[in-house]
Coordinates of C-alpha atoms in Angstrom, one line a residue:
M7 CA 61.5 57.3 60.2
P8 CA 59.8 60.6 59.4
H9 CA 57.6 62.3 61.9
A10 CA 53.9 62.4 61.3
P11 CA 52.6 65.9 60.4
L12 CA 52.2 67.8 63.6
P13 CA 48.7 68.8 64.7
T14 CA 47.9 72.5 64.3
T15 CA 47.7 73.0 68.1
T16 CA 51.2 71.5 68.5
R17 CA 52.7 73.5 65.7
D18 CA 51.2 76.7 67.2
E19 CA 52.6 76.0 70.6
I20 CA 56.0 75.3 69.1
Q21 CA 55.9 78.6 67.3
R22 CA 55.1 80.4 70.5
L23 CA 57.9 78.8 72.2
V24 CA 60.6 79.4 69.5
H25 CA 59.3 82.8 68.1
G26 CA 57.2 84.3 70.9
P27 CA 54.1 86.2 69.9
C28 CA 55.5 86.8 66.3
D29 CA 52.8 86.1 63.8
P30 CA 53.2 83.8 60.7
A31 CA 52.8 86.8 58.3
F32 CA 55.8 88.6 59.9
L33 CA 57.8 85.4 60.0
A34 CA 57.2 85.0 56.3
A35 CA 58.2 88.5 55.5
L36 CA 61.4 88.0 57.5
H37 CA 62.1 84.9 55.6
K38 CA 61.7 86.8 52.3
A39 CA 64.0 89.6 53.6
L40 CA 66.8 87.2 54.2
T41 CA 66.5 85.1 51.0
T42 CA 65.7 87.8 48.4
D43 CA 68.5 87.8 45.9
I44 CA 70.6 91.1 45.9
P45 CA 72.4 92.2 42.9
A46 CA 76.2 91.8 43.3
D47 CA 77.7 95.1 43.9
S48 CA 81.1 96.3 45.3
G49 CA 81.6 97.8 48.7
G50 CA 78.7 98.3 51.2
R51 CA 75.7 98.5 48.8
Q52 CA 74.7 94.9 49.4
L53 CA 74.8 95.4 53.1
L54 CA 72.7 98.6 53.0
H55 CA 70.1 96.7 50.7
R56 CA 69.8 93.8 53.2
L57 CA 69.5 96.3 56.2
S58 CA 66.8 98.0 54.2
L59 CA 64.9 94.7 53.7
L60 CA 65.2 93.8 57.3
G61 CA 64.1 97.3 58.5
E62 CA 60.9 96.9 56.4
T63 CA 59.8 94.0 58.7
L64 CA 60.2 96.2 61.9
P65 CA 57.7 98.6 63.4
D66 CA 58.0 102.4 62.8
D67 CA 59.2 102.6 66.4
L68 CA 61.9 100.0 66.6
F69 CA 61.2 99.3 70.3
D70 CA 57.5 98.9 70.1
D71 CA 57.7 95.3 69.5
P72 CA 60.7 93.7 71.3
A73 CA 59.7 90.1 70.0
R74 CA 59.8 91.2 66.5
L75 CA 63.0 93.1 67.0
A76 CA 64.6 89.9 68.7
A77 CA 63.4 87.7 65.9
V78 CA 64.8 89.9 63.2
H79 CA 68.3 89.6 64.6
A80 CA 68.0 85.9 65.6
W81 CA 67.2 84.8 62.1
A82 CA 69.9 87.2 60.7
A83 CA 72.4 85.4 63.0
V84 CA 71.4 82.0 61.7
A85 CA 71.5 83.2 58.1
D86 CA 74.8 85.2 58.4
P87 CA 76.4 86.1 61.8
S88 CA 78.3 89.1 60.2
L89 CA 75.0 90.6 58.9
C90 CA 73.6 90.0 62.4
L91 CA 76.3 92.0 64.0
A92 CA 75.9 94.9 61.5
A93 CA 72.2 94.9 62.1
L94 CA 72.6 94.9 65.9
V95 CA 75.0 97.9 65.7
H96 CA 72.7 99.7 63.2
H97 CA 69.3 99.1 64.9
L98 CA 70.0 98.7 68.6
L99 CA 73.1 100.9 69.2
C100 CA 73.1 103.6 66.6
L101 CA 69.4 104.1 66.0
G102 CA 68.6 103.1 69.6
S103 CA 70.9 105.9 71.0
M104 CA 69.4 108.4 68.6
T105 CA 65.8 107.7 69.6
Q106 CA 66.4 107.0 73.3
L107 CA 68.9 109.8 74.1
G108 CA 67.9 112.4 71.6
D109 CA 65.1 115.1 72.1
E110 CA 61.9 115.3 70.1
S111 CA 62.9 118.5 68.1
G112 CA 63.2 116.5 65.0
A113 CA 66.7 117.9 64.2
L114 CA 68.0 114.3 63.4
T115 CA 64.8 113.1 61.5
S116 CA 66.5 113.0 58.2
R117 CA 69.4 111.0 59.5
V118 CA 67.0 108.6 61.3
E119 CA 65.0 108.1 58.2
A120 CA 68.1 107.5 56.1
L121 CA 69.2 104.8 58.6
R122 CA 65.7 103.2 58.8
S123 CA 65.4 103.1 55.0
G124 CA 68.9 101.6 54.4
R125 CA 70.2 104.7 52.7
A126 CA 72.9 105.0 55.4
K127 CA 74.7 102.5 57.6
G128 CA 74.8 103.0 61.5
V129 CA 77.9 102.7 63.4
Y130 CA 78.5 102.9 67.2
L131 CA 81.9 104.1 68.4
I132 CA 82.7 103.5 72.1
T133 CA 85.8 101.5 72.4
E134 CA 89.2 103.4 72.3
A135 CA 92.0 101.1 71.1
G136 CA 94.7 102.2 73.5
Q137 CA 93.5 101.0 76.9
A138 CA 91.5 98.4 78.6
N139 CA 88.0 99.5 79.9
S140 CA 88.3 102.6 77.7
H141 CA 84.7 103.5 78.4
L142 CA 85.6 104.4 82.0
A143 CA 88.2 106.8 80.9
T144 CA 87.1 108.1 77.5
Q145 CA 89.6 110.5 75.9
T146 CA 87.7 111.5 72.7
R147 CA 86.5 115.2 73.4
A148 CA 83.4 117.1 72.2
E149 CA 84.2 120.7 73.3
L150 CA 81.5 123.4 73.0
D151 CA 82.5 126.5 70.9
P152 CA 80.7 129.2 72.8
V153 CA 80.6 131.5 69.8
T154 CA 78.9 129.3 67.4
G155 CA 77.2 126.8 69.6
E156 CA 78.9 123.9 67.8
F157 CA 80.8 121.0 69.3
V158 CA 84.3 120.3 68.2
L159 CA 85.1 116.6 68.1
Q160 CA 88.7 115.7 68.6
T161 CA 90.8 112.6 69.0
P162 CA 93.6 113.9 71.4
N163 CA 96.2 111.1 70.7
A164 CA 96.6 107.8 68.9
R165 CA 95.6 105.8 71.9
A166 CA 92.2 107.4 71.9
A167 CA 91.3 106.2 68.3
K168 CA 88.0 104.6 68.2
F169 CA 87.6 100.9 67.1
G170 CA 84.5 99.9 65.2
S171 CA 82.9 98.6 61.8
A172 CA 83.2 101.8 60.1
G173 CA 85.4 100.8 57.1
T174 CA 82.7 100.9 54.4
V175 CA 83.8 104.2 53.1
D176 CA 81.9 104.1 49.8
V177 CA 78.5 104.4 51.3
P178 CA 77.0 107.0 53.8
Q179 CA 77.8 106.1 57.3
T180 CA 76.4 107.8 60.5
A181 CA 77.9 107.1 63.7
V182 CA 77.0 107.6 67.4
V183 CA 80.3 108.4 69.1
L184 CA 80.8 108.5 72.7
A185 CA 82.9 111.4 73.8
R186 CA 83.8 113.5 76.8
L187 CA 81.7 116.8 76.8
V188 CA 83.6 119.8 77.7
T189 CA 82.1 123.2 78.3
D190 CA 84.0 126.2 79.8
G191 CA 87.0 124.0 80.0
T192 CA 85.0 121.7 82.4
D193 CA 84.6 117.9 81.9
R194 CA 80.7 117.2 82.1
G195 CA 80.9 113.5 81.6
V196 CA 80.5 111.1 78.7
F197 CA 77.7 111.7 76.2
A198 CA 76.7 110.3 72.7
I199 CA 77.0 112.5 69.9
V200 CA 75.9 111.9 66.2
V201 CA 78.6 112.2 63.6
D202 CA 78.4 111.7 59.7
L203 CA 81.5 109.8 58.8
T204 CA 81.1 109.3 55.0
D205 CA 78.8 110.2 52.2
D206 CA 78.6 108.6 48.7
E207 CA 82.0 110.3 47.9
G208 CA 83.9 108.9 50.7
L209 CA 85.2 110.2 54.1
L210 CA 84.0 113.5 55.3
P211 CA 86.4 116.3 56.3
G212 CA 88.2 115.7 59.6
V213 CA 87.4 112.0 59.7
E214 CA 90.4 109.7 59.4
V215 CA 90.3 105.8 59.3
S216 CA 93.0 103.3 59.3
S217 CA 93.6 100.5 56.9
P218 CA 91.2 97.5 57.4
I219 CA 91.7 95.4 60.6
G220 CA 91.1 91.7 60.0
L221 CA 89.0 89.6 62.5
G222 CA 88.4 86.2 61.0
A223 CA 86.2 84.9 63.7
L224 CA 83.5 87.7 62.8
P225 CA 84.4 89.4 59.6
L226 CA 83.2 93.1 59.2
D227 CA 84.7 96.3 58.0
Y228 CA 86.7 97.0 61.2
V229 CA 89.0 100.1 61.3
Q230 CA 90.3 102.5 63.9
V231 CA 88.8 106.1 63.5
R232 CA 90.4 109.5 64.5
F233 CA 88.6 112.9 64.4
H234 CA 90.3 116.1 63.7
H235 CA 88.5 119.2 64.7
V236 CA 85.2 118.0 63.4
R237 CA 82.6 120.7 63.8
L238 CA 79.0 119.3 64.8
P239 CA 75.8 121.2 65.1
H240 CA 74.6 121.6 68.5
T241 CA 71.6 119.4 67.7
H242 CA 73.8 116.4 67.2
W243 CA 74.4 116.2 70.9
L244 CA 72.3 113.4 72.4
A245 CA 71.7 115.3 75.5
D246 CA 69.3 112.9 77.3
G247 CA 67.7 115.8 79.4
A248 CA 70.9 117.8 80.0
R249 CA 71.1 121.4 78.7
I250 CA 73.3 124.3 78.3
A251 CA 71.7 127.7 79.1
P252 CA 72.4 130.8 77.0
D253 CA 74.9 132.0 79.6
G254 CA 76.7 128.8 79.4
T255 CA 75.4 127.2 82.6
F256 CA 75.4 123.4 82.4
H257 CA 72.8 121.2 83.9
D258 CA 72.5 117.5 83.8
P259 CA 69.7 115.8 85.6
A260 CA 71.9 112.6 85.9
G261 CA 73.6 114.5 88.8
S262 CA 77.2 113.1 88.3
A263 CA 79.7 112.0 85.7
Q264 CA 79.3 108.5 86.9
R265 CA 75.6 108.4 86.6
R266 CA 75.7 110.2 83.2
L267 CA 77.9 107.4 81.9
Q268 CA 75.3 104.9 83.1
R269 CA 72.6 106.8 81.4
T270 CA 74.4 107.1 78.1
L271 CA 75.1 103.4 78.2
R272 CA 71.5 102.4 78.9
T273 CA 70.8 101.9 75.3
G274 CA 72.8 98.7 75.6
Q275 CA 69.7 97.2 77.4
G276 CA 68.1 96.5 74.1
L277 CA 71.2 94.6 72.9
W278 CA 71.4 92.6 76.1
A279 CA 67.7 91.7 75.9
T280 CA 68.1 90.6 72.3
M281 CA 71.3 88.4 72.6
P282 CA 69.6 85.6 74.3
A283 CA 67.3 85.2 71.4
V284 CA 70.2 85.3 69.0
A285 CA 72.1 82.8 71.1
A286 CA 69.1 80.6 71.3
A287 CA 68.6 80.5 67.6
T288 CA 72.1 79.7 66.6
S289 CA 72.3 77.1 69.3
R290 CA 69.0 75.4 68.2
Q291 CA 70.5 75.4 64.6
S292 CA 73.8 74.1 65.8
A293 CA 72.2 71.3 67.8
V294 CA 69.9 70.2 65.0
Q295 CA 72.9 70.0 62.6
A296 CA 74.8 67.9 65.2
V297 CA 71.9 65.6 65.9
T298 CA 71.3 65.1 62.2
Y299 CA 74.9 64.5 61.6
A300 CA 75.2 61.9 64.4
Q301 CA 71.9 60.1 63.2
G302 CA 73.0 59.7 59.6
R303 CA 76.9 59.2 59.9
S304 CA 78.0 55.7 60.5
T305 CA 81.2 54.9 62.1
Q306 CA 83.7 52.3 61.2
G307 CA 85.3 52.2 64.8
R308 CA 86.3 48.7 65.8
L309 CA 84.1 48.9 69.0
A310 CA 80.9 48.7 66.8
P311 CA 81.5 48.9 63.0
G312 CA 78.7 50.4 61.1
V313 CA 76.6 51.8 63.8
P314 CA 75.3 55.5 63.6
L315 CA 77.4 57.9 65.8
L316 CA 74.3 58.6 67.8
T317 CA 74.4 55.2 69.2
Y318 CA 77.4 56.0 71.4
R319 CA 76.6 57.5 74.8
T320 CA 79.3 60.1 74.5
Q321 CA 77.8 61.4 71.4
Q322 CA 74.3 61.3 73.0
R323 CA 75.4 63.3 76.0
A324 CA 77.1 65.9 73.8
V325 CA 74.7 66.6 71.0
L326 CA 71.4 66.0 73.0
G327 CA 73.0 68.0 75.7
A328 CA 73.5 70.9 73.1
L329 CA 69.9 70.4 72.2
A330 CA 69.0 70.7 75.9
D331 CA 71.1 73.9 76.4
A332 CA 69.5 75.4 73.2
F333 CA 66.0 74.8 74.8
A334 CA 67.3 76.5 78.0
L335 CA 68.5 79.5 76.0
T336 CA 65.1 79.7 74.2
C337 CA 63.5 80.0 77.6
A338 CA 66.0 82.6 78.7
A339 CA 65.3 84.7 75.5
Q340 CA 61.6 84.9 76.7
G341 CA 62.8 85.9 80.2
A342 CA 65.1 88.6 78.9
R343 CA 62.5 90.0 76.6
A344 CA 59.8 90.1 79.3
L345 CA 62.3 91.9 81.6
W346 CA 63.2 94.5 79.0
E347 CA 59.5 95.2 78.4
E348 CA 58.9 95.6 82.0
S349 CA 61.9 98.0 82.4
R350 CA 60.7 100.1 79.4
A351 CA 57.4 100.4 81.0
T352 CA 58.9 101.7 84.2
P353 CA 60.0 105.4 84.4
A354 CA 63.9 105.7 84.4
D355 CA 65.3 105.9 87.8
R356 CA 67.9 108.6 87.8
S357 CA 69.1 107.6 91.3
G358 CA 69.8 103.9 90.3
P359 CA 72.4 101.7 91.9
E360 CA 76.0 103.0 92.1
M361 CA 78.5 101.9 89.5
G362 CA 80.9 99.0 90.8
F363 CA 83.8 97.8 88.8
T364 CA 82.1 98.6 85.4
P365 CA 78.8 100.6 84.5
W366 CA 77.1 97.6 82.9
T367 CA 75.5 96.0 86.0
A368 CA 74.5 99.4 87.4
V369 CA 72.5 99.9 84.2
N370 CA 70.5 96.7 84.5
Q371 CA 72.0 93.8 86.4
P372 CA 69.7 91.0 85.3
L373 CA 69.8 92.0 81.7
A374 CA 73.6 92.2 81.7
A375 CA 73.6 88.7 83.2
Y376 CA 71.3 87.4 80.6
K377 CA 73.6 88.7 77.8
A378 CA 76.8 87.3 79.5
A379 CA 75.3 83.9 80.3
A380 CA 73.6 83.5 76.7
V381 CA 76.6 84.3 74.7
R382 CA 78.9 82.1 76.7
L383 CA 76.6 79.2 76.6
A384 CA 76.0 79.6 72.9
A385 CA 79.7 79.6 72.2
R386 CA 80.1 76.4 74.2
V387 CA 77.1 74.7 72.3
S388 CA 78.4 75.8 68.9
A389 CA 82.0 74.6 69.7
E390 CA 80.8 71.2 71.1
C391 CA 78.6 70.7 68.0
Q392 CA 81.5 71.6 65.7
R393 CA 83.8 69.2 67.5
R394 CA 81.2 66.4 67.3
C395 CA 80.7 66.9 63.5
G396 CA 84.4 66.1 62.7
F397 CA 85.8 67.9 59.7
S398 CA 82.4 68.7 58.4
G399 CA 81.8 71.0 61.5
H400 CA 84.7 73.2 60.2
L401 CA 83.5 73.7 56.7
D402 CA 82.2 77.3 56.1
A403 CA 79.0 76.1 54.4
N404 CA 77.8 74.5 57.7
R405 CA 78.3 77.8 59.5
L406 CA 79.1 76.2 62.9
A407 CA 82.5 78.0 63.0
A408 CA 80.8 81.3 62.2
Y409 CA 78.2 80.8 65.0
H410 CA 81.0 80.0 67.4
G411 CA 83.1 82.9 66.3
F412 CA 80.2 85.3 66.6
H413 CA 79.3 84.3 70.3
H414 CA 83.0 83.9 71.3
A415 CA 83.6 87.4 70.1
F416 CA 80.5 88.6 71.9
D417 CA 82.0 87.4 75.3
A418 CA 84.0 90.6 75.2
A419 CA 81.7 92.8 73.1
G420 CA 78.6 94.5 74.2
G421 CA 79.9 94.6 77.8
D422 CA 82.5 92.2 78.8
S423 CA 80.9 89.0 80.2
Q424 CA 83.7 88.3 82.8
L425 CA 83.6 91.8 84.0
I426 CA 79.8 91.6 84.3
F427 CA 80.1 88.4 86.3
Y428 CA 82.8 89.9 88.6
D429 CA 80.5 92.9 89.3
I430 CA 77.4 91.0 89.9
G431 CA 79.3 88.6 92.4
R432 CA 80.7 91.7 94.1
A433 CA 77.3 93.2 94.5
L434 CA 75.6 90.1 95.7
A435 CA 78.4 89.5 98.2
E436 CA 78.2 93.0 99.6
A437 CA 74.5 92.7 100.1
G438 CA 75.2 89.5 101.8
T439 CA 72.5 87.0 102.9
T440 CA 71.2 88.9 106.0
G441 CA 67.5 88.7 105.9
Q442 CA 67.5 86.0 103.3
T443 CA 66.1 82.6 104.0
A444 CA 68.6 79.8 103.4
Q445 CA 67.8 78.0 100.2
P446 CA 67.0 74.3 100.9
P447 CA 68.5 71.6 98.9
P448 CA 66.3 69.7 96.5
P449 CA 63.5 67.9 98.3
A450 CA 64.5 64.5 99.5
G451 CA 63.9 62.0 96.9
T452 CA 64.1 64.4 94.0
P453 CA 66.3 62.8 91.3
P454 CA 68.5 64.7 88.9
T455 CA 66.3 63.4 86.1
S456 CA 63.5 65.8 87.5
A457 CA 63.2 69.2 85.7
H458 CA 62.9 70.7 89.3
W459 CA 66.3 69.4 90.5
W460 CA 68.8 71.8 89.0
P461 CA 66.7 75.0 89.8
A462 CA 66.8 74.0 93.4
V463 CA 70.6 73.1 93.2
V464 CA 71.5 76.4 91.5
R465 CA 69.6 78.6 94.0
R466 CA 71.2 76.7 97.0
H467 CA 74.5 77.1 95.5
Q468 CA 74.1 80.9 94.9
Y469 CA 73.1 81.4 98.6
D470 CA 76.0 79.2 99.9
L471 CA 78.5 81.0 97.6
T472 CA 77.2 84.5 98.5
R473 CA 77.6 83.7 102.2
H474 CA 81.1 82.1 101.6
I475 CA 82.4 85.2 99.7
A476 CA 80.9 87.7 102.2
E477 CA 82.5 85.9 105.1
R478 CA 85.9 85.9 103.4
S479 CA 85.6 89.6 102.6
H480 CA 84.9 90.4 106.2
A481 CA 87.5 88.1 107.7
T482 CA 90.5 90.4 107.1
D483 CA 91.3 94.1 107.2
P484 CA 89.5 95.4 104.1
G485 CA 92.1 97.8 103.2
T486 CA 91.6 99.5 99.7
P487 CA 88.8 98.0 97.4
F488 CA 91.5 96.5 95.3
E489 CA 93.1 94.8 98.3
R490 CA 89.8 93.5 99.4
W491 CA 88.5 92.2 96.1
N492 CA 91.6 91.2 94.2
P493 CA 91.8 87.7 96.0
L494 CA 88.1 87.2 95.8
L495 CA 87.5 88.0 92.0
E496 CA 87.6 84.4 90.9
D497 CA 84.9 83.4 93.4
A498 CA 83.0 86.6 92.6
G499 CA 83.0 85.8 89.0
L500 CA 81.6 82.3 89.7
L501 CA 78.9 83.8 91.9
G502 CA 77.9 86.2 89.1
E503 CA 77.8 83.3 86.7
I504 CA 75.7 81.1 89.0
Y505 CA 73.3 84.0 89.4
A506 CA 72.9 84.1 85.7
N507 CA 72.3 80.3 85.6
A508 CA 69.6 80.7 88.2
L509 CA 67.8 83.3 86.1
V510 CA 67.9 80.7 83.2
A511 CA 66.8 77.9 85.5
G512 CA 63.8 79.9 86.5
D513 CA 62.8 80.7 82.9
V514 CA 62.9 77.0 82.1
T515 CA 60.6 76.3 85.0
R516 CA 58.2 78.9 83.9
T517 CA 58.3 77.8 80.2
L518 CA 57.5 74.1 81.2
A519 CA 54.5 75.3 83.3
G520 CA 53.0 76.9 80.2
I521 CA 53.2 73.9 77.8
R522 CA 50.0 72.3 77.2
D523 CA 50.7 69.6 74.4
H524 CA 51.4 66.4 76.0
E525 CA 54.1 65.0 73.7
L526 CA 55.8 68.4 73.4
A527 CA 55.7 68.7 77.3
D528 CA 57.2 65.3 77.8
A529 CA 60.0 66.1 75.3
L530 CA 60.7 69.5 76.9
R531 CA 60.6 68.1 80.5
A532 CA 63.5 65.7 79.5
L533 CA 65.3 68.5 77.7
A534 CA 65.0 70.7 80.8
A535 CA 66.4 68.0 83.2
L536 CA 69.2 67.1 80.7
H537 CA 70.2 70.9 80.7
G538 CA 70.3 70.8 84.5
V539 CA 72.4 67.6 84.6
T540 CA 74.8 69.0 81.9
A541 CA 75.0 72.2 83.8
A542 CA 75.7 70.4 87.1
R543 CA 78.4 68.2 85.5
R544 CA 80.0 71.4 84.2
W545 CA 79.7 73.0 87.7
S546 CA 80.9 69.9 89.7
G547 CA 84.0 71.4 91.0
P548 CA 82.4 74.4 92.7
L549 CA 79.4 72.4 93.8
L550 CA 81.6 70.0 95.5
A551 CA 83.9 72.6 97.1
L552 CA 81.0 74.2 99.0
E553 CA 79.2 70.8 99.5
T554 CA 76.1 71.9 97.6
L555 CA 76.5 68.5 96.2
R556 CA 78.1 65.4 97.6
P557 CA 80.5 63.1 95.6
A558 CA 77.8 60.5 95.3
D559 CA 75.5 63.1 93.7
V560 CA 78.1 64.0 91.0
Q561 CA 78.8 60.3 90.5
A562 CA 75.2 59.8 89.7
L563 CA 75.0 62.4 87.0
S564 CA 76.4 60.3 84.1
D565 CA 73.7 57.6 84.6
A566 CA 71.1 60.4 85.0
A567 CA 72.2 61.8 81.6
D568 CA 71.9 58.5 79.9
E569 CA 68.5 57.9 81.3
L570 CA 67.3 61.3 80.0
C571 CA 68.9 60.7 76.5
D572 CA 66.9 57.6 76.3
E573 CA 63.8 59.6 77.1
I574 CA 64.6 62.3 74.5
L575 CA 65.6 59.9 71.6
P576 CA 62.0 59.0 70.5
H577 CA 61.1 62.7 70.4
L578 CA 63.9 63.8 68.1
P579 CA 61.8 64.0 64.9
L580 CA 59.4 66.4 66.8
L581 CA 62.4 68.4 68.3
T582 CA 64.5 68.8 65.2
E583 CA 61.5 69.9 63.3
A584 CA 60.5 72.4 66.0
F585 CA 64.1 73.8 66.4
A586 CA 65.3 74.0 62.8
H587 CA 65.2 77.0 60.5
P588 CA 64.2 76.7 57.0
D589 CA 66.8 75.0 54.7
D590 CA 67.3 78.2 52.6
I591 CA 68.1 80.1 55.8
A592 CA 70.7 77.6 57.1
P593 CA 71.5 74.0 56.5
T594 CA 69.8 71.5 58.9
A595 CA 72.4 68.8 58.2
C596 CA 76.1 69.2 58.8
D597 CA 76.8 67.7 55.4
P598 CA 80.4 67.4 54.0
A599 CA 78.9 67.4 50.5
L600 CA 77.7 71.0 50.9
A601 CA 81.3 72.0 50.3
A602 CA 81.4 70.3 46.9
E603 CA 78.1 71.6 45.5
G604 CA 79.7 73.5 42.6
A605 CA 81.1 72.2 39.4
W606 CA 83.5 69.3 39.5
T607 CA 86.5 69.1 37.1
R608 CA 87.7 65.8 35.5
G609 CA 91.0 65.2 34.1
G610 CA 91.3 64.0 30.4
T611 CA 91.6 60.4 29.6
A612 CA 95.1 58.9 29.4

């Protein structure tokens, strides 16, 4: 039964929920940028054209409007995950490094303008193929020539080859390369430096790329890149306040190589703040597809022949649970964006936290947590929706496989999510619970069907797990850091992940408090509670192990999920309309017929 036209106030509130403060005119321009036909062309010209169209929707200063920046990449991900990845690298990592780490001399203005206009493609080269955690031991060198003032970029061995999406050699490409800066034979730490890889004629002198490297889950132009004595003007060094005096004296306000790495990598904050919006958008689209499929697909199973799939409780818990997780990610996108805006308004602290296992959490712990939690949950949502749509979920036209591949790949990209969780858990355990008030369990009588139940549970579990790890870490001779933490890493990872879950739970609570439309508020309260019940079922092992929940609490979760599904079902027309993107951006129905929309061929008569 079709949903009645939404009142204007309801539609406006939905737009604020899903798109933040972005105005309809911008969203219309973004829609046009993603659906405008681009002439077929070989190589990378089509990608440049699409990046140009997306760039036209962004402000002159990319970071002046984080909501718009997030929306561009979120819509791009729903339309084409590979385009989204190329745009994230282009805007947030390449251009982001140039604008945030460079000086105001204007020496790189022409390159910035070429990237902004889509005349060149932006590349970011940090990973070195030969070793794990290569950013902690970067081998690529940029050595100062004291005579000319140039930097000489060199790949010292095959293991130091950079890996990235730089294989489109028939268009201009400008890369930001992370390299170890060397002056007077002394290692000064890892800085970013701007390198032109290709022009319209192909590879530039001294740049060598491998044959293409296939990555089916997230197809792009991946290659390995080596540099052979590439000479770069001094102005291509993104010095971030460091300087070399005429007499060769080196000064870096970061103060140490470790803090220099943290500052060089701080451009990742824009990526981390944007990824929850991307994860939310693809999860909403995945869930809408799965719900629509379950509503319209009848099953001939013997238990109840002819009933829609959505009649089955197992299907309800899965696809409505996916819708609930998508709502939670939508709330997290707002929380991450607000945190990034706040951090940008605060002067950079050159004496921030010390680096732990990796630099990511020292750069910005909550933003790193948002990234890790968002991509992991979005991968889970898209995989579950794909599974619940049968063979239709695997068809390329329906994009669920592409959404899953994108987020599953991003679990390791942009800062490895598991390493982020390990590091957050270590930091929380080392800080301990001294001076903290023990978190109470949910108030007596609060059922799991309440939207306030899961936030209280997750905060209590974070406190209990922090205390548990801290006690274990102090119970034995600490020895070396490796000897101390190696047995505790699994628990530390759980603590880091539950910390991220608590951030998301807090965002859900704040979002619900701001909803004024009564029907929308009822629907979202049920979604919020179902997200909590789904998360608690997922976390039931650790929750039982520390007695945050009792066996009877966990046994009650299935009935709670069913009760919440019954509350959500009448609101599905409203929710699917609110969460779906336009049909020309992505399909809203996981339809097997989409794969056969082309011409059919019939054999001749006998």
